[in-house]
Tab-separated table of C-alpha atoms in Angstrom:
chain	number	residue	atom	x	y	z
A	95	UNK	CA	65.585	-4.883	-16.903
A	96	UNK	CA	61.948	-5.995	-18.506
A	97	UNK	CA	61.046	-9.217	-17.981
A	98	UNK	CA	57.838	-10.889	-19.663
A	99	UNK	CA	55.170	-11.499	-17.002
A	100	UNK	CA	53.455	-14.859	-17.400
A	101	UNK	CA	49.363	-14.914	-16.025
A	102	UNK	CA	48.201	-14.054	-12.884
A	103	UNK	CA	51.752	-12.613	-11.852
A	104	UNK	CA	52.901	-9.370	-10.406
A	105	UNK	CA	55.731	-7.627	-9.721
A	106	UNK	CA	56.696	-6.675	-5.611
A	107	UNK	CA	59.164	-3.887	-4.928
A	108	UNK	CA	61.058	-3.984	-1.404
A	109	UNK	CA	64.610	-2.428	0.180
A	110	UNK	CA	63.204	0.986	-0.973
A	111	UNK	CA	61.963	-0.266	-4.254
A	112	UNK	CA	65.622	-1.224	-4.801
A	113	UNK	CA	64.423	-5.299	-4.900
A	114	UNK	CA	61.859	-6.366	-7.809
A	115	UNK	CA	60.406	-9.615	-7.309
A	116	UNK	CA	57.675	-11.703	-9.490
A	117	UNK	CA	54.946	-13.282	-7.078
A	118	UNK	CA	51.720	-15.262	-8.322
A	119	UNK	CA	48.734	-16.036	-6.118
A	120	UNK	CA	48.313	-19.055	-8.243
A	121	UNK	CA	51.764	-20.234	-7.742
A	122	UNK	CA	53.682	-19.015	-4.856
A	123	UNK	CA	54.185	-15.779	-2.950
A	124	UNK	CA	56.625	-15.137	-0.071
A	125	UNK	CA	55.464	-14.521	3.289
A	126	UNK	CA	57.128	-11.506	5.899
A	127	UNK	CA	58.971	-15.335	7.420
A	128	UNK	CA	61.298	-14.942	4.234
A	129	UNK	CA	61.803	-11.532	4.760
A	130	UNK	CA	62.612	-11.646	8.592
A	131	UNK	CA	65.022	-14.483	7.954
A	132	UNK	CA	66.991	-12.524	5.553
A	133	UNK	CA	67.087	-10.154	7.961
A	134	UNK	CA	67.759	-12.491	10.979
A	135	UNK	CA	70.669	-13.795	8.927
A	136	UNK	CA	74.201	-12.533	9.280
A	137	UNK	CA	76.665	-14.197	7.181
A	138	UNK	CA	79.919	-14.510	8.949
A	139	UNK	CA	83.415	-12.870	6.933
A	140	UNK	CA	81.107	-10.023	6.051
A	141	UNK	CA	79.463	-12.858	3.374
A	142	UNK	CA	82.312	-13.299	1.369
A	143	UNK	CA	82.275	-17.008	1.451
A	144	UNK	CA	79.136	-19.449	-0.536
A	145	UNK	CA	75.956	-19.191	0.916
A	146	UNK	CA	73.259	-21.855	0.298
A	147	UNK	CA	69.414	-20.957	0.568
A	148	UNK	CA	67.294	-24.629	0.713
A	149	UNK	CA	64.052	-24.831	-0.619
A	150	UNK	CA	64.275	-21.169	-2.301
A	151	UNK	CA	60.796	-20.539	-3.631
A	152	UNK	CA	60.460	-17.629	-6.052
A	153	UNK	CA	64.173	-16.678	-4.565
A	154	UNK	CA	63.033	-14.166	-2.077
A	155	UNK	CA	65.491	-14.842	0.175
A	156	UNK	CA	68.681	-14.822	-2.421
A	157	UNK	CA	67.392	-11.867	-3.328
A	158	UNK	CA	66.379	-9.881	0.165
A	159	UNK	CA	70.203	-11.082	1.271
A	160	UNK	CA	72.452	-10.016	-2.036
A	161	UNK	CA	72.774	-6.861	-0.742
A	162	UNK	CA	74.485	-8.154	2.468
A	163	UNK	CA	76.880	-10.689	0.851
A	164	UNK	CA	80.010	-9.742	-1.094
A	165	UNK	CA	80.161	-14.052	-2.355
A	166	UNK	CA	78.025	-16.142	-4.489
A	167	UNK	CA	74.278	-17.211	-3.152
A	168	UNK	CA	72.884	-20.491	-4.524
A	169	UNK	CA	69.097	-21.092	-3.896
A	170	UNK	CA	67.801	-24.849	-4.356
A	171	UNK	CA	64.816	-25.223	-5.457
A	172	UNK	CA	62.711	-28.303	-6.437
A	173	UNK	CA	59.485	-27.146	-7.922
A	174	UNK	CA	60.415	-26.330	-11.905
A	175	UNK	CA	57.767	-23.371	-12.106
A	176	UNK	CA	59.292	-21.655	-8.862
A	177	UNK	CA	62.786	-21.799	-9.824
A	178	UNK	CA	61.954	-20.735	-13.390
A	179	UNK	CA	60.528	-17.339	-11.902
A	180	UNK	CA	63.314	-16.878	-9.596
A	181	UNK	CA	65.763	-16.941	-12.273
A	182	UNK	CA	63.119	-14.372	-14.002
A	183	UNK	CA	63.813	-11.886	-11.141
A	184	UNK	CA	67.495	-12.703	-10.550
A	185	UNK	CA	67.460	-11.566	-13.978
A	186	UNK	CA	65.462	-8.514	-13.582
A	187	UNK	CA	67.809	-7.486	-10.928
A	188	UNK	CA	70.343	-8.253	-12.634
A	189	UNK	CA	72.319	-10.326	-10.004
A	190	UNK	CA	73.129	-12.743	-12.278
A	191	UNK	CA	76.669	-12.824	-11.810
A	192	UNK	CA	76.006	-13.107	-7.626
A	193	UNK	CA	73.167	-15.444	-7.214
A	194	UNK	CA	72.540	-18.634	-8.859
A	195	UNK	CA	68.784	-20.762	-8.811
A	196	UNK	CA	69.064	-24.605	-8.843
A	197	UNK	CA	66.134	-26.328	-10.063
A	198	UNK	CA	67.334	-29.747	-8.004
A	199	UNK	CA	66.014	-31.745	-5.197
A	200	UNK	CA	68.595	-30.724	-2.389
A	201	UNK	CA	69.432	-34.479	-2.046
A	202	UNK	CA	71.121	-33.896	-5.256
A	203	UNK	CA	73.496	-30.657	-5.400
A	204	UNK	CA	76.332	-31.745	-4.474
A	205	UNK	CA	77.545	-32.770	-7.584
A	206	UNK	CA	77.326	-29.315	-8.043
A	207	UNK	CA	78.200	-28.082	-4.572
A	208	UNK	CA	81.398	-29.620	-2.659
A	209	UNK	CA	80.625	-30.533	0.736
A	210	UNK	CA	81.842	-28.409	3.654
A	211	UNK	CA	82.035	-25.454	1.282
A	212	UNK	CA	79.571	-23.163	2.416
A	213	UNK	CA	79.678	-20.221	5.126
A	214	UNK	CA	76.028	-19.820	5.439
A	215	UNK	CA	72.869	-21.915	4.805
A	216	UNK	CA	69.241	-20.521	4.982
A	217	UNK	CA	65.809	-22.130	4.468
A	218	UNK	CA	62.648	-21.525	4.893
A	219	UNK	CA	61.381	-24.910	5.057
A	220	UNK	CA	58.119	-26.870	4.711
A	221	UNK	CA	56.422	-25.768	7.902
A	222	UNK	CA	53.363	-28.858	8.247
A	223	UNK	CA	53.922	-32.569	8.555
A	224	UNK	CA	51.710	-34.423	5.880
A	225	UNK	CA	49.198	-36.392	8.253
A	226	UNK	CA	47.024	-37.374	5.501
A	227	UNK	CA	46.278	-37.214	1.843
A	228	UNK	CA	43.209	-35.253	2.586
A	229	UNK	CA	45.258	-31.771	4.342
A	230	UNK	CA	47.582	-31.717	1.475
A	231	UNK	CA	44.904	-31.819	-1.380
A	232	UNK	CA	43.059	-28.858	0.281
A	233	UNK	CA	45.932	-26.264	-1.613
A	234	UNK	CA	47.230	-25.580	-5.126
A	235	UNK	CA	50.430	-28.357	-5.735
A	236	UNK	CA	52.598	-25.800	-5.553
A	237	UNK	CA	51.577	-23.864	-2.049
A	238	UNK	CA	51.209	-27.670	-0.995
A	239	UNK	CA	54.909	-28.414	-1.407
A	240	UNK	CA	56.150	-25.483	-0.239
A	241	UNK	CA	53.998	-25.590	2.841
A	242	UNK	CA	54.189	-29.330	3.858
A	243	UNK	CA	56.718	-31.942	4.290
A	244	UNK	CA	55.914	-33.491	0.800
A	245	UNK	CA	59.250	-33.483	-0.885
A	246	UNK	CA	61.416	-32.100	2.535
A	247	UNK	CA	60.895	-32.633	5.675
A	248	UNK	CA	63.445	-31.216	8.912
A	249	UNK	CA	65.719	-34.055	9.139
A	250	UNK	CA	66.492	-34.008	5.316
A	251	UNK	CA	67.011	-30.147	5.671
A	252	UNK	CA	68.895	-30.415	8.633
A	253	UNK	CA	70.693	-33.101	7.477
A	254	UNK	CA	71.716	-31.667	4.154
A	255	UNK	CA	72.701	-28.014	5.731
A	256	UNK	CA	75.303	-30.221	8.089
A	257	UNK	CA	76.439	-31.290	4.861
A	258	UNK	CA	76.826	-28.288	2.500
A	259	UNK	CA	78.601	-26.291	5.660
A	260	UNK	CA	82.114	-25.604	7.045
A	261	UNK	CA	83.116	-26.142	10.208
A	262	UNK	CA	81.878	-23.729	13.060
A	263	UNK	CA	79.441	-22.202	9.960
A	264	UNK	CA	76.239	-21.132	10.748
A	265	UNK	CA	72.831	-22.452	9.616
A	266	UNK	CA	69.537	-19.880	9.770
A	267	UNK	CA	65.839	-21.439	9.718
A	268	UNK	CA	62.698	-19.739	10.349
A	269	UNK	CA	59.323	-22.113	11.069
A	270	UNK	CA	56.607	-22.664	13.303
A	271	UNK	CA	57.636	-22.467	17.343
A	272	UNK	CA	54.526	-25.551	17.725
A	273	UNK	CA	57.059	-27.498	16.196
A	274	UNK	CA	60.193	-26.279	18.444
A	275	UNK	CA	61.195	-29.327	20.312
A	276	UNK	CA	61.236	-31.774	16.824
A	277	UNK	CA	63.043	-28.825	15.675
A	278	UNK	CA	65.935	-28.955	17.668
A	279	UNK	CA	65.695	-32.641	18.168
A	280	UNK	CA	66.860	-32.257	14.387
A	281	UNK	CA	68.983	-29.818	14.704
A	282	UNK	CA	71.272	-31.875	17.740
A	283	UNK	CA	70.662	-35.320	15.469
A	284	UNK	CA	72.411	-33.436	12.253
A	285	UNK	CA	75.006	-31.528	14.646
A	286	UNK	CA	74.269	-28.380	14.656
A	287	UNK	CA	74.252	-26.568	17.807
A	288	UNK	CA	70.859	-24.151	18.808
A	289	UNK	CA	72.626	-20.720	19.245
A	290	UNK	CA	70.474	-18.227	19.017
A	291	UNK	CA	66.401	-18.497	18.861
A	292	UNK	CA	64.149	-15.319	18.260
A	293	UNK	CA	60.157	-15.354	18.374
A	294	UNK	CA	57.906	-13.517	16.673
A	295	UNK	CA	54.289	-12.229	17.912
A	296	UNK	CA	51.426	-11.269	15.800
A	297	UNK	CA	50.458	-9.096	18.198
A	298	UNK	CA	51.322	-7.934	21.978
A	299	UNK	CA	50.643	-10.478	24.235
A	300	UNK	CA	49.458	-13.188	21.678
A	301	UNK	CA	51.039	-16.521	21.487
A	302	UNK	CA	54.381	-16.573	18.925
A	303	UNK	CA	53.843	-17.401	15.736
A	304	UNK	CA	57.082	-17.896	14.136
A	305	UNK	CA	60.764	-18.785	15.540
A	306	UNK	CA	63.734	-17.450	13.993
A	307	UNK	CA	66.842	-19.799	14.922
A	308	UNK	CA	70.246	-19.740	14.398
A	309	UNK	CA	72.553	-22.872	14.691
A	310	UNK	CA	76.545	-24.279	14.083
A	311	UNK	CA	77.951	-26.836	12.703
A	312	UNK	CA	79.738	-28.722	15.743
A	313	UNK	CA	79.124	-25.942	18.130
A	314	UNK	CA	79.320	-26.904	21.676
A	315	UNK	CA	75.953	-27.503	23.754
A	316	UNK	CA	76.571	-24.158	25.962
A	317	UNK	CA	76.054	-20.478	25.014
A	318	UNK	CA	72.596	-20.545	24.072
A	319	UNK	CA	70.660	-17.416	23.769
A	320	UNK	CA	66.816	-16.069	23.717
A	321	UNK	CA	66.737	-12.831	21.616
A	322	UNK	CA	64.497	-10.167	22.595
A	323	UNK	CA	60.976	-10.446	20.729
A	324	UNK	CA	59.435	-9.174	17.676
A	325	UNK	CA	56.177	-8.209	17.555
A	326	UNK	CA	55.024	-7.664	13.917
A	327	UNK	CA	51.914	-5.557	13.943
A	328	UNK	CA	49.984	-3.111	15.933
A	329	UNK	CA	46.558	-3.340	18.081
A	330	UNK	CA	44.603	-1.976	14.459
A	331	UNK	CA	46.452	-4.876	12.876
A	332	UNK	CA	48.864	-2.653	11.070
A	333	UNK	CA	52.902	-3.167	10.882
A	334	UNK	CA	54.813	-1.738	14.000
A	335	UNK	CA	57.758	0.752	12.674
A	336	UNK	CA	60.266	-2.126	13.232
A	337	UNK	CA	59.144	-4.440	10.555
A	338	UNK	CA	58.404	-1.595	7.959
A	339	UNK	CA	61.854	-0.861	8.643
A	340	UNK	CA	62.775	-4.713	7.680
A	341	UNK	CA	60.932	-3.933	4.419
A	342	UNK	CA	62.269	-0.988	3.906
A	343	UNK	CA	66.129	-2.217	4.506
A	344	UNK	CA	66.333	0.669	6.853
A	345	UNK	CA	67.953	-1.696	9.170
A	346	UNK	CA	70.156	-3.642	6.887
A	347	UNK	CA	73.873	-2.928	6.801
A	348	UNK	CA	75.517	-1.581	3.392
C-alpha cells in the first residue's frame, strides 16, 4: 500500500523486505536495540493474548513482532509526530486490523487498556537521566525525548508494565547495562522478577553496550539466568552473520 512520504523521510525494508517502515533523520529512526528486542521477545501462548509496546517510536517494534503474535499489539506513544508515522506504516503494512498506535502518555491508557490484561509488555525506553537542561538541548525535541528521561523515566515504565500485565506475564526491556543496578532496583520496586538478562558487545572483547532483560510479574527471586552473549559486528566493523540473520528474520519463528 502507498503511503505519502512527508520531508526528509524514507522508507526501510527488513524480515526479507517483508517489513516497510518510514524513518526520518530529522525526527526519529530506530536503532538495531529495537530490532534485537523484538527478537529477544517471546510472547508466551504462542502471542495470542494483548501485548503492550511502551514508548513505541515510529512502531518498529509492533511492527518487527506482528509476525510472531497471533493477538492484538498496542504501541503507546507520546510524541504526536512519532505516532502519526507509525500509524503511516501500520498502514502501509497493512496490519491494521493486528496492531494499534496510541498517541497517549502511558500514565493514561488505561482507560483504554484494563489492567492485568496483557500477556506481554515491551519498551524500549528513554536510555539517559536528564542531569541538566544543557545535555537535553544538545538534540532535536524529538531524539531528546526518546533518548532521555524527559517525559518517562524507569520507575514510571516499570511501574506502568506491573500494571498493564497478568499474573506470571512477562515484561521485555532493552537499555544501557551502565545503568543495570537502577535497573533492577526498578524492576524488584514494581515486582517484577529479573529472569533472564542478555548483553550485547560491539565488538569481541569490548565492554557491553546494551542489556536485553526479561522479567515477571510476581516471579519468585530464584531462577535467574545470564544468556550467552551477542556480539553485533565484526573486527572491520561489519555485522557478524547472527545479527544479519535478526534482520533478515532468518531466525524468527513462523
Amino acid at each position: 500500500m502507498d503511503v505519502e512520504l512527508k520531508p526528509g523521510e524514507r522508507i526501510d525494508m527488513l524480515y526479507q523486505d517483508q517489513v516497510h517502515i518510514i524513518q526520518s533523520k530529522d525526527v526519529f529512526s530506530f536503532s538495531l536495540d529495537a530490532v534485537l528486542l523484538a527478537n529477544f521477545a517471546n510472547p508466551r501462548k504462542n502471542g495470542r493474548g494483548l501485548t503492550v509496546d511502551l514508548g513505541s517510536g515510529n512502531g518498529a517494534i509492533p511492527l518487527f513482532m506482528a509476525h510472531k503474535v497471533q493477538g492484538q499489539i498496542v504501541g503507546v506513544e507520546i510524541q504526536p509526530e512519532l505516532a502519526e508515522m507509525a500509524r503511516r506504516s501500520v498502514s502501509m503494512n497493512q496490519l491494521e486490523d493486528k496492531i494499534t498506535i496510541k498517541n497517549e502518555d502511558m500514565r493514561d491508557i488505561f482507560s483504554d487498556i484494563r489492567p492485568g490484561s496483557a500477556d506481554t509488555v515491551v519498551s524500549n525506553p528513554p536510555y539517559f537521566a536528564v542531569d541538566s537542561e544543557k545535555t537535553v538541548m544538545k538534540e532535536d525535541e524529538h531524539y531528546a525525548i526518546a533518548r532521555h528521561e524527559i517525559k518517562a523515566d524507569l520507575t514510571l515504565v516499570t511501574k506502568t508494565a506491573n500494571k498493564l500485565l497478568k499474573n506470571k506475564a512477562h515484561f521485555y526491556m532493552v537499555h544501557r547495562p551502565d545503568r543495570l543496578f537502577e535497573i533492577l532496583d526498578a524492576l524488584r520496586a514494581a515486582h517484577l522478577s529479573p529472569k533472564k538478562l542478555q548483553f550485547v558487545y560491539p565488538k569481541p572483547n569490548s565492554e557491553a553496550n546494551i542489556v536485553l532483560i526479561d522479567a515477571i510479574k510476581d516471579g519468585d527471586g530464584t531462577g535467574a539466568r545470564i544468556l550467552p552473549p551477542i556480539i553485533t559486528h565484526n573486527p572491520d566493523g561489519s555485522y557478524r552473520q547472527e545479527i544479519l540473520d535478526i534482520y533478515e528474520g532468518k531466525n524468527q519463528d513462523d
